[in-house]
Tab-separated table of C-alpha atoms in Angstrom:
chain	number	residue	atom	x	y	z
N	1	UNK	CA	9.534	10.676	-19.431
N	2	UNK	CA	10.733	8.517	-17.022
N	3	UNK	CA	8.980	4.822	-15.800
N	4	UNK	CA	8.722	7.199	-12.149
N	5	UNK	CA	6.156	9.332	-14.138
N	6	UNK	CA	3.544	6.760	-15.126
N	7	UNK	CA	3.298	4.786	-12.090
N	8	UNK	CA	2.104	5.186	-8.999
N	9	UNK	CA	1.492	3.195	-5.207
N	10	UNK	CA	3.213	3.318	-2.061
N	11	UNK	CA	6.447	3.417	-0.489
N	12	UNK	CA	7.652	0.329	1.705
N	13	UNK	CA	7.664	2.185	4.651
N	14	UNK	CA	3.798	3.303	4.318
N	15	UNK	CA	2.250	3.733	7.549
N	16	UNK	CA	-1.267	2.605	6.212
N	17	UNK	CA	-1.134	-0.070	4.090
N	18	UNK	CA	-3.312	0.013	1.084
N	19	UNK	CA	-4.910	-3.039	-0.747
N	20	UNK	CA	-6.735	-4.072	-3.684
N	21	UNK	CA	-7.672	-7.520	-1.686
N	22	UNK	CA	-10.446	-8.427	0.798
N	23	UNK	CA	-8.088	-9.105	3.269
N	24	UNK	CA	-3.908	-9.196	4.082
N	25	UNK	CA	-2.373	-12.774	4.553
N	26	UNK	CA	-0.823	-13.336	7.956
N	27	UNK	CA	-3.164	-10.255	9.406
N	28	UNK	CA	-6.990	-10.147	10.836
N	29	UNK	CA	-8.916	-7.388	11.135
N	30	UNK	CA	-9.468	-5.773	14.392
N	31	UNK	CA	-11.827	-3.161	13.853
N	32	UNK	CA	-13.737	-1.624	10.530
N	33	UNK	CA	-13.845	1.638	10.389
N	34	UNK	CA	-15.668	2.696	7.372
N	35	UNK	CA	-15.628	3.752	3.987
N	36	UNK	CA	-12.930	5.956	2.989
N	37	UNK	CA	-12.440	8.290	-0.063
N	38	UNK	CA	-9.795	10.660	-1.706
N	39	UNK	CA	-11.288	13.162	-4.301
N	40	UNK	CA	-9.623	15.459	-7.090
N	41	UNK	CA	-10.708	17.021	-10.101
N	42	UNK	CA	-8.627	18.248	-12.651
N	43	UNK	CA	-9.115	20.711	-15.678
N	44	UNK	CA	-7.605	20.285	-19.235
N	45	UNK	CA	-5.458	22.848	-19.535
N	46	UNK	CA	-5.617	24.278	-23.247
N	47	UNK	CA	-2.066	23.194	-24.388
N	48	UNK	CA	-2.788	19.755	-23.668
N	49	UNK	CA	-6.200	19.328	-25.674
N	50	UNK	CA	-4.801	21.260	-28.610
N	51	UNK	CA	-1.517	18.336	-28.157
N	52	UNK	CA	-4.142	15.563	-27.859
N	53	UNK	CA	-6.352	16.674	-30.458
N	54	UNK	CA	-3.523	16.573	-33.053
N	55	UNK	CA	-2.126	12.972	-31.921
N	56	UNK	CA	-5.163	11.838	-32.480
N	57	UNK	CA	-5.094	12.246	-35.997
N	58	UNK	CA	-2.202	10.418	-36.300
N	59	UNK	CA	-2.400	7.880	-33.350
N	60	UNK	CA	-0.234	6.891	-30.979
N	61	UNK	CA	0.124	8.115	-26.755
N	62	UNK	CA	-1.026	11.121	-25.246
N	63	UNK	CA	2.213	11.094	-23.224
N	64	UNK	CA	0.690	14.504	-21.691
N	65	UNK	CA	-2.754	13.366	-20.558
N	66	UNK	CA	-1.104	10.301	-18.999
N	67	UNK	CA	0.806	11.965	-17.450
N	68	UNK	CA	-1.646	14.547	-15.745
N	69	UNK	CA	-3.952	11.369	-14.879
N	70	UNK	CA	-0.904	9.397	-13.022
N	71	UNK	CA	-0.718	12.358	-10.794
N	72	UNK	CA	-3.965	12.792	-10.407
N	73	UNK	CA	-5.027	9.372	-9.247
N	74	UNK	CA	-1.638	9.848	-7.536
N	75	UNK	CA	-3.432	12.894	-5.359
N	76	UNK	CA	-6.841	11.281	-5.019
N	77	UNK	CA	-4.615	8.213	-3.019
N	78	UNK	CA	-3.019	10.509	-1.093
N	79	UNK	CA	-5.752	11.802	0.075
N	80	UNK	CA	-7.261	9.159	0.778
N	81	UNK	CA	-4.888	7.692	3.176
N	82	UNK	CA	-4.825	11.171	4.599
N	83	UNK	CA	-8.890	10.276	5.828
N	84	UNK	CA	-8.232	6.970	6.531
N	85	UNK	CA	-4.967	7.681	9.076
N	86	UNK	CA	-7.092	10.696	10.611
N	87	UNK	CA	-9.876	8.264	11.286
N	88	UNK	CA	-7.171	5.911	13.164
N	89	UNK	CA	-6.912	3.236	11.034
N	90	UNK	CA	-3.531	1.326	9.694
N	91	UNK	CA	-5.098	-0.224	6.062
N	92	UNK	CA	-7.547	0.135	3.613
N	93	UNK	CA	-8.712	-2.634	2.242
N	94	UNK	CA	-10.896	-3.589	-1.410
N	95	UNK	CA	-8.918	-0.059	-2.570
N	96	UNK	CA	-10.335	1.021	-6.141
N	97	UNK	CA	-10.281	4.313	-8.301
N	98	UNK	CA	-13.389	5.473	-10.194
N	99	UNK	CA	-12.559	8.074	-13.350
N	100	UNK	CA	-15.642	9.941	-14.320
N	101	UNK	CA	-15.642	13.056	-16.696
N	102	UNK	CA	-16.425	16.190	-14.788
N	103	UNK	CA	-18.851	18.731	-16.932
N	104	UNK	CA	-16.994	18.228	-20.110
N	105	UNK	CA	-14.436	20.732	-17.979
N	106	UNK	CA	-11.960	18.012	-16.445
N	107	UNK	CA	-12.093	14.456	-15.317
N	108	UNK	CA	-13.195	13.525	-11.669
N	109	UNK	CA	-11.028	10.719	-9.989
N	110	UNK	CA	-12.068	9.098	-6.421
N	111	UNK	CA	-10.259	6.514	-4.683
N	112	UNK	CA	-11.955	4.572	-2.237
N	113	UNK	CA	-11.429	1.879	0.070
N	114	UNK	CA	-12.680	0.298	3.003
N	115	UNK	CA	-10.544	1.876	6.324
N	116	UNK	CA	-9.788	-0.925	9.098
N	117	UNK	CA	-7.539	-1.520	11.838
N	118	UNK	CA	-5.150	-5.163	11.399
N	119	UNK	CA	-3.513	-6.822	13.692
N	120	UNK	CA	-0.728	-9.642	12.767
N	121	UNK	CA	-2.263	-13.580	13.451
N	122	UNK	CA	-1.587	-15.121	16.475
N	123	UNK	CA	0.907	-17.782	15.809
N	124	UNK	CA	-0.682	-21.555	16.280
């Protein structure tokens, strides 16, 4: 597998700009809008557990699982700028992603964020 398949983010040319930080340097915010969240929840499909189960016996990556999780967390962002562009705003900000396991069934990821509106600083 490929670096492409373990990572995750956004493009350059997002149109909402998503953020780990309070704020964006050289921007103020214009509005809040509210709290913002994307949600999936994702079953273990048999093959998997059976391929987990074994390497960890012997230790080492579950390549497989890591790979279902980056695109999962990958889908709960997505969606999550989906809510936050429908509710008009251009960044989230304080963006974080919460893993919980999901009635020993699957595993439960929600991003979440803060929607706003920004607006570049006025020059002094």
């Amino acid at each position: 597998m490929g670096i492409d398949e373990y990572g995750g983010g956004q493009t350059a040319q997002a149109d909402v700009l998503v953020v780990t930080t309070n704020d964006v340097p050289g921007y103020q915010v214009r509005q809040v809008i509210g709290e913002v969240f994307g949600l999936t929840v994702r079953s273990r499909h048999l093959g998997s557990q059976i391929g987990a189960g074994l390497k960890s016996m012997i230790g080492g990556e579950l390549k497989g699982l890591t790979k279902t999780l980056v695109q999962t967390r990958n889908q709960a962002m997505e969606r999550l700028v989906e809510q936050a562009r429908a509710r008009g705003a251009n960044a989230v900000l304080m963006f974080r992603f919460d893993v919980t396991e999901a009635a020993d069934v699957g595993t439960e990821v929600c991003a979440y964020g803060t929607a706003v509106i920004i607006e570049p600083q006025p020059h002094t």
